Coordinates of C-alpha atoms and ligand atoms in Angstrom, one line a residue:
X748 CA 124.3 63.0 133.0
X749 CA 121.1 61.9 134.8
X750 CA 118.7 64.9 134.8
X751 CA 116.1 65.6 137.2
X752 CA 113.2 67.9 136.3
X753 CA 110.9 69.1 139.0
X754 CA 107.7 70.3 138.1
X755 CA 106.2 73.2 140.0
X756 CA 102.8 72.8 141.9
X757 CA 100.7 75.8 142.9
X758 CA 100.5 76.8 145.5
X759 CA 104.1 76.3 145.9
X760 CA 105.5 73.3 148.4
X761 CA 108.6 74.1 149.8
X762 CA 109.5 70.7 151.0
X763 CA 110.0 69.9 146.8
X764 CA 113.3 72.4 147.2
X765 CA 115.0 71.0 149.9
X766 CA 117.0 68.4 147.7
X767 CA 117.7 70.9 145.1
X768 CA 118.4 74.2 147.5
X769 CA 121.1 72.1 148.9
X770 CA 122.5 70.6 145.5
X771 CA 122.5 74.0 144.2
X772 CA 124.3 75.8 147.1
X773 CA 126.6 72.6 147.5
X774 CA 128.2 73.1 143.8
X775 CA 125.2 71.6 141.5
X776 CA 124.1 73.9 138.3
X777 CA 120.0 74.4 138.3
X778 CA 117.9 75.6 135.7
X779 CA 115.0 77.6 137.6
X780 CA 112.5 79.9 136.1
X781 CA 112.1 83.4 136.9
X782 CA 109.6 86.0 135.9
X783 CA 112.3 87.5 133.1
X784 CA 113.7 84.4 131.6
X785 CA 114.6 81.0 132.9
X786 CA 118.2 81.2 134.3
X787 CA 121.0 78.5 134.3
X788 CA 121.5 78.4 138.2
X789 CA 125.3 78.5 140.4
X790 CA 126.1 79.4 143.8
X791 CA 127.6 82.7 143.9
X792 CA 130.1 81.7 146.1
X793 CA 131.7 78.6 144.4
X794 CA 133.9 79.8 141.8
X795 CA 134.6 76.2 140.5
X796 CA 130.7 76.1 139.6
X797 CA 130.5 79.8 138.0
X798 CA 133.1 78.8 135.8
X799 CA 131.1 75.7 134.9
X800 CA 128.3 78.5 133.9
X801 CA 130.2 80.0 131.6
X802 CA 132.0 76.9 129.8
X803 CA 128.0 75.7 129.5
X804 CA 127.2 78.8 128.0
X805 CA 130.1 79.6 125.8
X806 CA 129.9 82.7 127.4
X807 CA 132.8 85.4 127.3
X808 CA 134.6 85.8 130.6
X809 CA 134.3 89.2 130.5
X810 CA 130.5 89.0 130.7
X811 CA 129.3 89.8 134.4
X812 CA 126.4 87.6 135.9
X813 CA 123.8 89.1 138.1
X814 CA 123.8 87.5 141.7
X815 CA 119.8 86.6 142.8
X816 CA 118.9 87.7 146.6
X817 CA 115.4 86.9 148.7
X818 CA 115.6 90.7 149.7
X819 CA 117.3 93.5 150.9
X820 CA 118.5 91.7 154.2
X821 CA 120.7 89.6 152.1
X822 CA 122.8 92.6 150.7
X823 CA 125.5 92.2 154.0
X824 CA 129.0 91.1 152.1
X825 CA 127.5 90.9 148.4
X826 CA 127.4 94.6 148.1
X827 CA 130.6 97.1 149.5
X828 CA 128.2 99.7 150.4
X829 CA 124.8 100.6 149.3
X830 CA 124.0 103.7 147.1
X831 CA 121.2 106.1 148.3
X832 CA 118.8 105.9 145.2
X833 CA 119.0 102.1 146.0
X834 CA 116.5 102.2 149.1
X835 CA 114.1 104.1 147.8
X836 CA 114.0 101.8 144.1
X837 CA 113.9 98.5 146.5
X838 CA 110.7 99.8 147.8
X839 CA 108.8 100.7 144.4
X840 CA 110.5 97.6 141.5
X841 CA 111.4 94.7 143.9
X842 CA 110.9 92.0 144.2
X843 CA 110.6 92.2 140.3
X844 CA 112.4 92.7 136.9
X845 CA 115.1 95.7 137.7
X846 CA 118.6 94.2 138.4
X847 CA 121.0 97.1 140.5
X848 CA 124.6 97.5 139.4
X849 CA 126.6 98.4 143.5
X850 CA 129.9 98.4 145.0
X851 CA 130.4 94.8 145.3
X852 CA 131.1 93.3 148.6
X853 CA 134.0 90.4 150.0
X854 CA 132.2 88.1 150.0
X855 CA 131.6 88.0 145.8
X856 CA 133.9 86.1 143.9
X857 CA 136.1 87.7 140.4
X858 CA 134.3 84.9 138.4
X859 CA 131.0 86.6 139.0
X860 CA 131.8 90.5 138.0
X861 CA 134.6 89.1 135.1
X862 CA 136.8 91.4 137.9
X863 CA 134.8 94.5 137.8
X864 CA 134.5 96.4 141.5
X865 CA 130.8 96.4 140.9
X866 CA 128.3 93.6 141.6
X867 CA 124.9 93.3 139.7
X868 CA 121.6 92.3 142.0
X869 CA 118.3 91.0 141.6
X870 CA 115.3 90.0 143.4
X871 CA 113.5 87.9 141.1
X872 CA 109.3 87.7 142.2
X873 CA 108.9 84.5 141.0
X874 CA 107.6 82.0 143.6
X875 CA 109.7 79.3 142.3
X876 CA 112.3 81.2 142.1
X877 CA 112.0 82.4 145.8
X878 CA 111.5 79.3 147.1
X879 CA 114.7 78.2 145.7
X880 CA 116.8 80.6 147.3
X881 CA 114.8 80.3 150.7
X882 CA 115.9 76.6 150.2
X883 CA 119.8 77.3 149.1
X884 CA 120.0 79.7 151.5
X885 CA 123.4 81.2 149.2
X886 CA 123.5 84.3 146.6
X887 CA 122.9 82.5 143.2
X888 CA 124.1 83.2 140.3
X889 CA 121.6 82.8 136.7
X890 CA 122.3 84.0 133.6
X891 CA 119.8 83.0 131.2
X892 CA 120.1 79.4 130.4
X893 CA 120.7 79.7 127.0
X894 CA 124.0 78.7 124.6
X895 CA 125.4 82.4 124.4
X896 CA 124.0 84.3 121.7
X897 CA 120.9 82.1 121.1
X898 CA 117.6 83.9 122.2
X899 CA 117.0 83.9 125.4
X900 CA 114.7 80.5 127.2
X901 CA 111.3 81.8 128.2
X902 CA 110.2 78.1 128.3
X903 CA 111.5 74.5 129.8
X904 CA 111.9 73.4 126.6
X905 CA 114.1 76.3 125.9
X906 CA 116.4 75.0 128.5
X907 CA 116.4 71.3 127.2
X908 CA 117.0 72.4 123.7
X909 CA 120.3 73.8 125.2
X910 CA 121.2 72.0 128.2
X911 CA 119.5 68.5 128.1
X912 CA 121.9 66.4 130.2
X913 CA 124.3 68.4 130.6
X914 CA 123.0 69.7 133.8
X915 CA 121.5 67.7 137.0
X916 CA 118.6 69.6 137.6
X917 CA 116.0 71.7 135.8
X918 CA 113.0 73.2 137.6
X919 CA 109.8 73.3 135.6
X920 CA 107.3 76.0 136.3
X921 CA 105.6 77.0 133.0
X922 CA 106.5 79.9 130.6
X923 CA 108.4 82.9 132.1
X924 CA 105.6 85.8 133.0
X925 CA 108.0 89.0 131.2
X926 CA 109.9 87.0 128.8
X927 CA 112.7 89.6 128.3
X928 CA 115.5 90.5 130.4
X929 CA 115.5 92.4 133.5
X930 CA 116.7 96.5 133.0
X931 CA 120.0 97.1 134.1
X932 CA 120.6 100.3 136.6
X933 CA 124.1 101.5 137.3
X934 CA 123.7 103.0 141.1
X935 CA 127.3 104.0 141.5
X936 CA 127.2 106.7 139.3
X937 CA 125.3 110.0 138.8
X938 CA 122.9 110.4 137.3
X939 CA 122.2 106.8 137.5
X940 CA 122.3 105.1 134.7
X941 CA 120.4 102.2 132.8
X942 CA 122.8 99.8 131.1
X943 CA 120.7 97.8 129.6
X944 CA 116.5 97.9 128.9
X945 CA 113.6 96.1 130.2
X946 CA 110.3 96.0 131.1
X947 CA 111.1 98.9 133.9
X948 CA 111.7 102.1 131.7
X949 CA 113.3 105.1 132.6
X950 CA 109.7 106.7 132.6
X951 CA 108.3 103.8 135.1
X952 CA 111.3 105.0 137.2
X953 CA 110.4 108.4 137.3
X954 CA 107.0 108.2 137.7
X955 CA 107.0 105.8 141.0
X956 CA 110.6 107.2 142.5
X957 CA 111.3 110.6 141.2
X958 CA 114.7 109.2 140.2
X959 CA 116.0 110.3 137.2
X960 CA 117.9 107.7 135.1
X961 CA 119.6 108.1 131.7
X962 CA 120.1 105.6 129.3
X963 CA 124.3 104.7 129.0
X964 CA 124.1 105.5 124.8
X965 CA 122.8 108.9 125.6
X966 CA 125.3 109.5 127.5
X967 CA 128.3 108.4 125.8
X968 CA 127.1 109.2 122.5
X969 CA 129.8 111.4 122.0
X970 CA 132.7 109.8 124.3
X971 CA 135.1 106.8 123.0
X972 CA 133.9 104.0 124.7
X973 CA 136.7 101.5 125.5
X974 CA 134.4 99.2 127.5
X975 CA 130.8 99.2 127.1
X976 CA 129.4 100.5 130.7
X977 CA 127.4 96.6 131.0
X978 CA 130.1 93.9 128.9
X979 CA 127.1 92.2 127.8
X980 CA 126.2 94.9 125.5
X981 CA 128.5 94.4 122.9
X982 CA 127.6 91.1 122.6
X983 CA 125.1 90.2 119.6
X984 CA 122.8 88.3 121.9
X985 CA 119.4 87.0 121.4
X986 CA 120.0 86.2 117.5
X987 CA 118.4 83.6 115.4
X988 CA 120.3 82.0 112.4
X989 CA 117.4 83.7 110.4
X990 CA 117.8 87.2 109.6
X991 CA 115.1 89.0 111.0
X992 CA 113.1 92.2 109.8
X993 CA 110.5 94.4 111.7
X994 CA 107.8 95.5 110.5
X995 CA 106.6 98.7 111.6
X996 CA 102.8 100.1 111.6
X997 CA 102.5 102.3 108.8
X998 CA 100.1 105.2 109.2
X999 CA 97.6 103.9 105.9
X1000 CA 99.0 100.7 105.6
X1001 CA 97.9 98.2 107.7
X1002 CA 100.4 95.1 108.5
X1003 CA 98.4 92.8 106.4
X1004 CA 99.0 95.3 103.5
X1005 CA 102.5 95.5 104.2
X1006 CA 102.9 91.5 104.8
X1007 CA 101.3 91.1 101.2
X1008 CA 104.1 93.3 99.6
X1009 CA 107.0 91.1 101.4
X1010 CA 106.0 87.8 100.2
X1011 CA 108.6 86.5 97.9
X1012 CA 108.0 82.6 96.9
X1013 CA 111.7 82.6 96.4
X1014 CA 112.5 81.7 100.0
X1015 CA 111.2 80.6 103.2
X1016 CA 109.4 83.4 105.6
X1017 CA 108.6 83.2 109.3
X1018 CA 106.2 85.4 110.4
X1019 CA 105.6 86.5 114.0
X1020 CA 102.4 88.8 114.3
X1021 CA 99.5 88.6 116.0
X1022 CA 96.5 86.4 115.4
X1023 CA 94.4 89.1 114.3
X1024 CA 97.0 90.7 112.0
X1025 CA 97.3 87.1 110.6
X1026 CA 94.0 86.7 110.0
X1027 CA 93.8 90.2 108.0
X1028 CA 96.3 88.9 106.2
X1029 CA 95.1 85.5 105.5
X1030 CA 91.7 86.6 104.4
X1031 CA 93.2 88.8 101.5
X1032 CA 95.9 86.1 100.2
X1033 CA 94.5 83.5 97.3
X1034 CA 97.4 81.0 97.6
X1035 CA 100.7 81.1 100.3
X1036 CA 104.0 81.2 99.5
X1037 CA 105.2 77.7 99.7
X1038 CA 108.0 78.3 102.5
X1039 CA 105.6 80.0 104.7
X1040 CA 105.7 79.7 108.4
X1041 CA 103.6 81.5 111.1
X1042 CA 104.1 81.7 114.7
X1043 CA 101.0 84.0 116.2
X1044 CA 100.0 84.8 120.0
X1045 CA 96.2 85.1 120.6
X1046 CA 94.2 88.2 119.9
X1047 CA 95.0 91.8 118.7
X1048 CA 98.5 93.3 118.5
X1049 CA 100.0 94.2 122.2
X1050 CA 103.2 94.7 123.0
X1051 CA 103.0 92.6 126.4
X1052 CA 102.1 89.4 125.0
X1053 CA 104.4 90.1 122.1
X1054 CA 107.3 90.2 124.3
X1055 CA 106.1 87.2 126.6
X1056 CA 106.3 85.4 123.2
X1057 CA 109.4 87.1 121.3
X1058 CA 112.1 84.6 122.1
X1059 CA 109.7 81.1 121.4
X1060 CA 109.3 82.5 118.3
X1061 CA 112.8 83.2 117.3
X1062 CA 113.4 79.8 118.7
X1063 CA 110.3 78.2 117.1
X1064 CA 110.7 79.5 113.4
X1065 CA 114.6 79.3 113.3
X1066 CA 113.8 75.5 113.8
X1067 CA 111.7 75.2 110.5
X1068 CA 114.4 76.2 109.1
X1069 CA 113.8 79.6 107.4
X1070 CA 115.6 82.0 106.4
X1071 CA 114.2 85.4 106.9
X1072 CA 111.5 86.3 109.5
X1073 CA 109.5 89.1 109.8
X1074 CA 108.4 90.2 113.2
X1075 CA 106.0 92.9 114.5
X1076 CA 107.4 96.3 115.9
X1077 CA 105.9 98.8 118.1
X1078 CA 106.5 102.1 118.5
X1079 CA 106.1 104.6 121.9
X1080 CA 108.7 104.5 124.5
X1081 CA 106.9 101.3 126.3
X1082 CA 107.9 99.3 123.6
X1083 CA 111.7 100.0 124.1
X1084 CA 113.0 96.8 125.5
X1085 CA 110.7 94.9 123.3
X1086 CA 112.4 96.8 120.0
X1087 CA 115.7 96.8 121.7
X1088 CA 115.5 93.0 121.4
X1089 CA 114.5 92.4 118.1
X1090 CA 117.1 95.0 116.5
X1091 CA 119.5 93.1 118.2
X1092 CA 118.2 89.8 116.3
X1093 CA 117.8 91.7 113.3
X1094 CA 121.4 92.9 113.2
X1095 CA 122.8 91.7 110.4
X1096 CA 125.9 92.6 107.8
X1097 CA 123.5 94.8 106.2
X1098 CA 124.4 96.6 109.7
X1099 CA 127.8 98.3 108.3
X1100 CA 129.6 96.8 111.2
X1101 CA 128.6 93.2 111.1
X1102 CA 129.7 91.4 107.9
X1103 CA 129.4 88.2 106.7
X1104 CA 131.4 84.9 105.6
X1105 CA 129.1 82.4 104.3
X1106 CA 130.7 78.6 104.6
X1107 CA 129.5 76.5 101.6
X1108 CA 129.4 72.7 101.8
X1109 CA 127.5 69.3 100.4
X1110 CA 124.9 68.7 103.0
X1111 CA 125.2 71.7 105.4
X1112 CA 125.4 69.1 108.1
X1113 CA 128.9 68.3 109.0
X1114 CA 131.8 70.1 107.2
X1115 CA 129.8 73.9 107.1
X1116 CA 128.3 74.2 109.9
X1117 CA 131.9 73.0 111.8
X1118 CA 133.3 75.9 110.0
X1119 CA 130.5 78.2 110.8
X1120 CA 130.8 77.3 114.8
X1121 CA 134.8 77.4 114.9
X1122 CA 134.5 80.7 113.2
X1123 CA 132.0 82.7 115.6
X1124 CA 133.8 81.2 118.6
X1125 CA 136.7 82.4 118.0
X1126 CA 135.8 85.7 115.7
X1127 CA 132.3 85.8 116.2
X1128 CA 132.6 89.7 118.3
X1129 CA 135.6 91.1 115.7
X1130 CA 132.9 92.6 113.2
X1131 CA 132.2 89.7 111.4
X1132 CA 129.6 86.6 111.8
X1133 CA 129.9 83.5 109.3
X1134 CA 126.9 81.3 108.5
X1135 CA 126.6 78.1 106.5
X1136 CA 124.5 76.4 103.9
X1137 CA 124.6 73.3 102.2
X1138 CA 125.1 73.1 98.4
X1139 CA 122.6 70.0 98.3
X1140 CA 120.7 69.7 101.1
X1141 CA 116.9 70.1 102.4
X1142 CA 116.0 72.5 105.1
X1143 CA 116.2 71.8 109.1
X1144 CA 118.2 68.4 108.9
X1145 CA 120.0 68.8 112.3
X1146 CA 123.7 69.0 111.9
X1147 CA 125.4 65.4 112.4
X1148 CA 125.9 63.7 115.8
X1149 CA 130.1 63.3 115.2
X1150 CA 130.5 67.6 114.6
X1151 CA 128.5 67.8 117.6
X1152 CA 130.6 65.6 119.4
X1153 CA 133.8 67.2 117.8
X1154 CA 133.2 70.2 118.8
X1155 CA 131.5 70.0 121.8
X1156 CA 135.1 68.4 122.9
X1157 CA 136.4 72.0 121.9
X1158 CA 133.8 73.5 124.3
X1159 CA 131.6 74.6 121.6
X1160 CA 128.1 73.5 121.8
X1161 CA 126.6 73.2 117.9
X1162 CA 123.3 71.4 118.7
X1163 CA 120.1 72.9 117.6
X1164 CA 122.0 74.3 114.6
X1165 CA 120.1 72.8 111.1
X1166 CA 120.5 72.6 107.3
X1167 CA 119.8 74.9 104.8
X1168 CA 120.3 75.3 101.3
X1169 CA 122.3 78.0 99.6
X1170 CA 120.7 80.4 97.4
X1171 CA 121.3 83.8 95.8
X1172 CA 119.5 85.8 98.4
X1173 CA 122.8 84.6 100.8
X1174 CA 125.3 84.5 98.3
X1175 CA 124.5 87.9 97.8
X1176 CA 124.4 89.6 101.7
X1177 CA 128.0 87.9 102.2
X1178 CA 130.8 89.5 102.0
X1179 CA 133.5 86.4 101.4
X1180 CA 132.1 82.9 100.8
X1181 CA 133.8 79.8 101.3
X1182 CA 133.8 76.3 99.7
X1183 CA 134.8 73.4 101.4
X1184 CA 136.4 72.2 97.8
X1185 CA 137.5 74.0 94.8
X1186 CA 135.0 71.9 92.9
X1187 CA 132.5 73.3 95.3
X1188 CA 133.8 76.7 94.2
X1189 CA 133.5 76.2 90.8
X1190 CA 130.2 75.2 90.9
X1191 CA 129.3 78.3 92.8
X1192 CA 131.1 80.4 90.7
X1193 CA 129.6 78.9 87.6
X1194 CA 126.1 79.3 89.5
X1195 CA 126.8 83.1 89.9
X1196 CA 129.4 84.1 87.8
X1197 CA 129.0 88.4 89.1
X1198 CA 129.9 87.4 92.3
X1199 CA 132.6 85.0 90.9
X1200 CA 135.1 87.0 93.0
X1201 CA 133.9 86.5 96.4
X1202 CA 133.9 83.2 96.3
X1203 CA 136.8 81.1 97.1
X1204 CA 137.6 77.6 98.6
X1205 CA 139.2 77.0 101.8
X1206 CA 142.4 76.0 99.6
X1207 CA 142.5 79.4 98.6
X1208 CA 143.3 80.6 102.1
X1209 CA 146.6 80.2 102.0
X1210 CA 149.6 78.0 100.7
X1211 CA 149.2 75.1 103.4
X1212 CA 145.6 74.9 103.2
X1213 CA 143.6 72.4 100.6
X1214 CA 140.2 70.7 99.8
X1215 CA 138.4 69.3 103.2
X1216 CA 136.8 65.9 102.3
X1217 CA 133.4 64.9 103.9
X1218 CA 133.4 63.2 106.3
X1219 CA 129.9 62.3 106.2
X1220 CA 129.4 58.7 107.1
X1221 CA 133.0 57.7 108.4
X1222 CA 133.5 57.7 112.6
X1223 CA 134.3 60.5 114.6
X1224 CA 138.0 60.0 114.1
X1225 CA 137.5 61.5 110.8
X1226 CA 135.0 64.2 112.1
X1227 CA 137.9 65.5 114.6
X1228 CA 140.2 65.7 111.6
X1229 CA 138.0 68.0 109.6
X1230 CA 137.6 70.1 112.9
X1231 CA 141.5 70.1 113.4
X1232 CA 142.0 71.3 109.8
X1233 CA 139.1 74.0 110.0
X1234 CA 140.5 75.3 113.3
X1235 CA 143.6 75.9 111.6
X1236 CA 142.6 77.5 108.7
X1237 CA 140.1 79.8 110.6
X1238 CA 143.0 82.3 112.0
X1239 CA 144.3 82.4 108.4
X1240 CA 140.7 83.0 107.4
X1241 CA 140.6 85.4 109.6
X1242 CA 143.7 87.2 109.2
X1243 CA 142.8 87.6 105.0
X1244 CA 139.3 89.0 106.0
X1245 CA 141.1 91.7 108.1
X1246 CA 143.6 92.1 105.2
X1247 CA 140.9 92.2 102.4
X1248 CA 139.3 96.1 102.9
X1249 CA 137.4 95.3 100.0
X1250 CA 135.3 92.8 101.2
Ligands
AMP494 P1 122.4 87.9 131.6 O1 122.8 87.2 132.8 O2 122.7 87.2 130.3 O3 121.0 88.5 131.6 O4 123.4 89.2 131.5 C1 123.6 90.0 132.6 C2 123.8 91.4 132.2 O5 124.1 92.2 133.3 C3 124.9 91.6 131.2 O6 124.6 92.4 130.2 C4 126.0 92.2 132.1 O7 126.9 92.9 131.3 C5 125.3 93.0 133.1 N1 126.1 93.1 134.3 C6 126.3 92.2 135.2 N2 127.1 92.6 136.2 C7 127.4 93.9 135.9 C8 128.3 94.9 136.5 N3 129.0 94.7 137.6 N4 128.4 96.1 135.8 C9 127.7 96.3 134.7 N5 126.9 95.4 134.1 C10 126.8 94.2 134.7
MG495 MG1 121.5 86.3 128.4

C-alpha cells in the first residue's frame, strides 16, 4: 500500500490537512500524533474502518477505543448525557491528557465501546492533532498505533516499525510531549473513578477541582471482578520480549552501586537510566560486560523525561536483542503512571499468574518464533505467555520474511520480532519448553539434564503430532505448512498446560 507521510510545520498550516481530514473521515486509517502517544486514526462513525483498527492491531474486540473531540461542543450524540463532575474537569484538564468514560450517545457505534453503554472521550492538546479533527470534522477514533501488546509509539518511527504500508497515511510531528497514556476517569459512577493512570493523578484532580476520585483496584480490592471496570486492563500491554526489572533508589545505595551488583557477563543487559546515573556508573566500572546496551535521556534522573522516553527505550533495547533490561523506578505518588507502566512490562512468569512456555528451535527465525506468535494470539490472556529462542542462532536476526507472510495471512502481525539464543537463564524461568524435534529435545535435555522433565518436543503433545521440519530456505508453501501444523498442535498444547498443575 502506497503510504503518505506528512511532516508537521510550525506554526501549523491547516491547508496540509485538508486531503487527509477528508480521507480520514471518508473511511481512510491515519496515524497522527498526540501529546500521550501517537494514535492509529478511524472515523468513529464508520464501523467498517474501526474494525480495520482492530484487525491492524490484533487487538481484542472487547477492548473499547476512546473517541477524540475538538471540545465540549462536540459531545451532542457521542455522549447520552453528561455527568455533573464532567463540566467542572473540562474546564481545569482539557484540552489535555484525561480521557472521560460517559453515557454513550446514538450516534457511537458497538465497534467503538466493544458494546459497553459507556463511551470513552478525549480532547487531545496537540496542534496537529487539532488540526486534524478541525479538518475531518468527525469523532475519531485512536488507539495507540501500536501491534497490541508492544509498547506503546511515542515516535514516527514507532508507527513505521508497526504499520509501514499497511496504512495510507501517517502524520509526522516529532516525538509525543507525555509519552504515556492518558488517565482514564469513569464519570458514571460515584465516587468517580480512575480506570486506568496517567500523567493526571488523583491528587492533580483534587487539588484543581475538588473532585474526589478513587482508583478502580482500591475499590474492588475485595469484590470478584468478572470484568475489569476498563477491558484494557487485563491486557499485558506495553511489554517488551525482554524481561524487564526496576531498579529502585536505595536509601545508601546509589543506582550506580546497585547497577554494579547486577551485572552478570552471562547475558545481554539493557539499561535505561539516566545520563548522569550512567556516568556514575561508568566511571567506577574497569571493563563492561560484553552484552551491554545503554539507552540514557540527558541530565539527572526525572521522572518527566523518563516517561517521555520509557516506550523508545523498551522499543530501542528489545531490538538489540537482549534479554533482560533494567529500568529506573521512582517512588512518590507522581511517579504512579510512570511505575504502573513499567510493572506492566516487567510482568513476567515470575508473577505467579503469568507463566511461561518457551518454544525451542534451529535459528529462532522461522519455526519458533511461528509457534511463539500462534501461541499468544490465541492463549496469550489465559495465564500463560510463550517465548522463543533459537538453539543456534545469533541475537536480533529478524525472523524470516515467509513466517511473516504466513502469519500475517492469519491476521497475526510477527514483524519486529528477532532471534535469540537459548540459554539456561530461560530454560530455567519456563515452565514447559518445547522443541521443534525430538532431536532438539534431546539435545536440550542432554544440555540440562535437572530440568530434563520440562522439556519435551512438539511430538510429545499428543498421539497425532510429530517432528516439524524447517522450513528455512524452501518457499512459502512450505512456511504455511509448518504454520498449519503449529496451529493445530497449539490447542493440544494448550489443553496439556491446563491439564499439567505441575508445571
Ligand atoms: P488505548 O486506546 O490503547 O489507549 O486504550 C483505551 C483504554 O480506554 C482501554 O484501556 C480501554 O479499556 C479504556 N476504555 C475505552 N472505552 C471505555 C469504556 N467505555 N469504559 C471503560 N474503559 C474504556
Ligand atoms: Mg494502547
Amino acid at each position: 500500500m502506497d503510504m503518505r507521510i506528512i511532516l508537521v510545520e510550525h506554526p501549523i498550516d491547516e491547508s496540509l490537512f485538508e486531503e487527509v481530514g477528508e480521507a480520514l473521515a471518508t473511511g481512510s486509517i491515519v496515524a497522527f500524533p498526540t501529546e500521550t502517544v501517537y494514535g492509529l486514526g478511524a472515523s468513529a462513525l464508520l464501523p467498517d474502518s474501526i474494525r480495520e483498527i482492530f484487525r491492524l492491531k490484533g487487538r481484542p474486540a472487547d477492548n473499547p477505543l476512546i473517541v477524540h473531540l475538538l471540545s465540549d461542543k462536540e459531545l451532542d450524540g457521542v455522549v447520552a448525557s453528561i455527568p455533573d463532575a464532567f463540566h467542572v474537569l473540562y474546564e481545569a484538564f482539557s484540552p489535555g491528557p484525561l480521557t472521560y468514560v460517559m453515557p454513550r450517545g446514538e450516534l457511537i457505534p458497538d465497534e467503538v465501546t466493544a458494546g459497553l453503554e459507556t463511551v470513552a472521550v478525549r480532547f487531545p492538546s496537540q496542534p496537529a492533532a487539532r488540526a486534524l479533527l478541525a479538518a475531518a470534522k468527525v469523532p475519531v477514533v485512536a488507539p495507540s498505533a501500536n501491534v497490541s501488546g508492544r509498547p506503546s509509539p511515542t515516535r514516527v518511527r514507532h508507527v513505521l516499525d508497526d504499520f509501514a504500508g499497511r496504512i495510507p497515511w501517517v502524520i509526522d510531528d516529532g516525538p509525543c510531549e507525555v509519552g504515556l497514556e492518558s488517565t482514564v476517569i469513569d464519570l458514571t459512577c460515584s465516587p468517580v473513578r480512575i480506570l486506568r493512570l496517567g500523567v493526571v493523578t488523583a491528587e492533580m484532580i483534587f487539588e484543581k477541582t475538588g473532585i474526589e476520585a478513587v482508583f478502580w483496584k482500591d475499590v474492588v480490592q475485595d469484590e470478584v471482578v468478572e470484568r475489569p471496570a476498563s477491558p484494557g486492563m487485563k491486557y499485558r500491554h506495553y511489554a517488551p520480549r525482554a524481561t524487564v526489572r526496576i531498579v529502585l533508589p536505595k536509601e545508601g545505595l546509589s543506582m550506580s552501586d546497585q547497577l554494579i551488583e547486577l551485572m552478570d557477563p552471562e547475558i545481554s543487559i539493557g539499561l535505561f537510566f539516566s545520563e548522569s546515573s550512567w556516568d556514575e556508573f561508568r566511571s567506577k566500572m574497569d571493563a563492561f560486560p560484553p552484552g551491554l546496551y545503554v539507552y540514557t535521556y540527558e541530565g539527572a534522573s526525572d521522572l518527566s523525561k523518563a516517561s517521555h522516553h520509557l516506550f523508545d527505550a523498551l522499543r530501542t533495547l528489545d531490538e538489540q536483542g537482549v534479554e533482560l533490561i533494567y529500568a529506573e523506578g521512582f517512588g512518590g505518588e507522581n511517579a504512579a503512571a510512570y511505575m504502573d507502566r513499567l510493572t506492566h512490562a516487567s510482568a513476567t512468569n515470575e508473577d505467579a499468574e503469568i507463566r511461561q512456555v518457551l518454544f525451542v528451535c534451529q535459528g529462532n527465525t522461522c519455526r519458533s518464533p511461528m509457534a511463539e506468535a500462534l501461541f499468544n494470539d490465541r492463549y496469550g490472556d489465559t495465564g500463560w505467555r510463550a517465548i522463543s529462542a533459537g538453539l543456534s542462532t545469533i541475537p536480533g536476526w529478524p525472523v524470516s520474511e515467509h513466517s511473516v507472510e504466513a502469519l500475517r495471512e492469519f491476521g497475526i502481525d510477527c514483524r519486529g520480532m528477532t532471534s535469540k539464543p537459548v540459554n539456561r537463564r530461560m530454560l530455567s524461568q519456563a515452565s514447559l519448553v518445547v522443541t521443534m524435534t525430538t532431536l532438539q529435545r534431546e539435545w536440550l535435555r542432554r544440555s540440562a539434564p535437572e530440568l530434563k522433565d520440562k522439556i519435551i518436543s512438539v511430538a510429545d503433545i499428543s498421539e497425532q503430532s510429530q517432528d516439524i521440519a524447517d522450513p528455512f530456505g524452501e518457499t512459502l508453501i512450505s512456511y504455511r505448512q509448518v504454520r498449519d501444523e503449529l496451529s493445530e498442535i497449539m490447542d493440544d498444547l494448550h489443553r496439556f498446560l491446563q491439564q499439567s498443575d505441575h508445571l
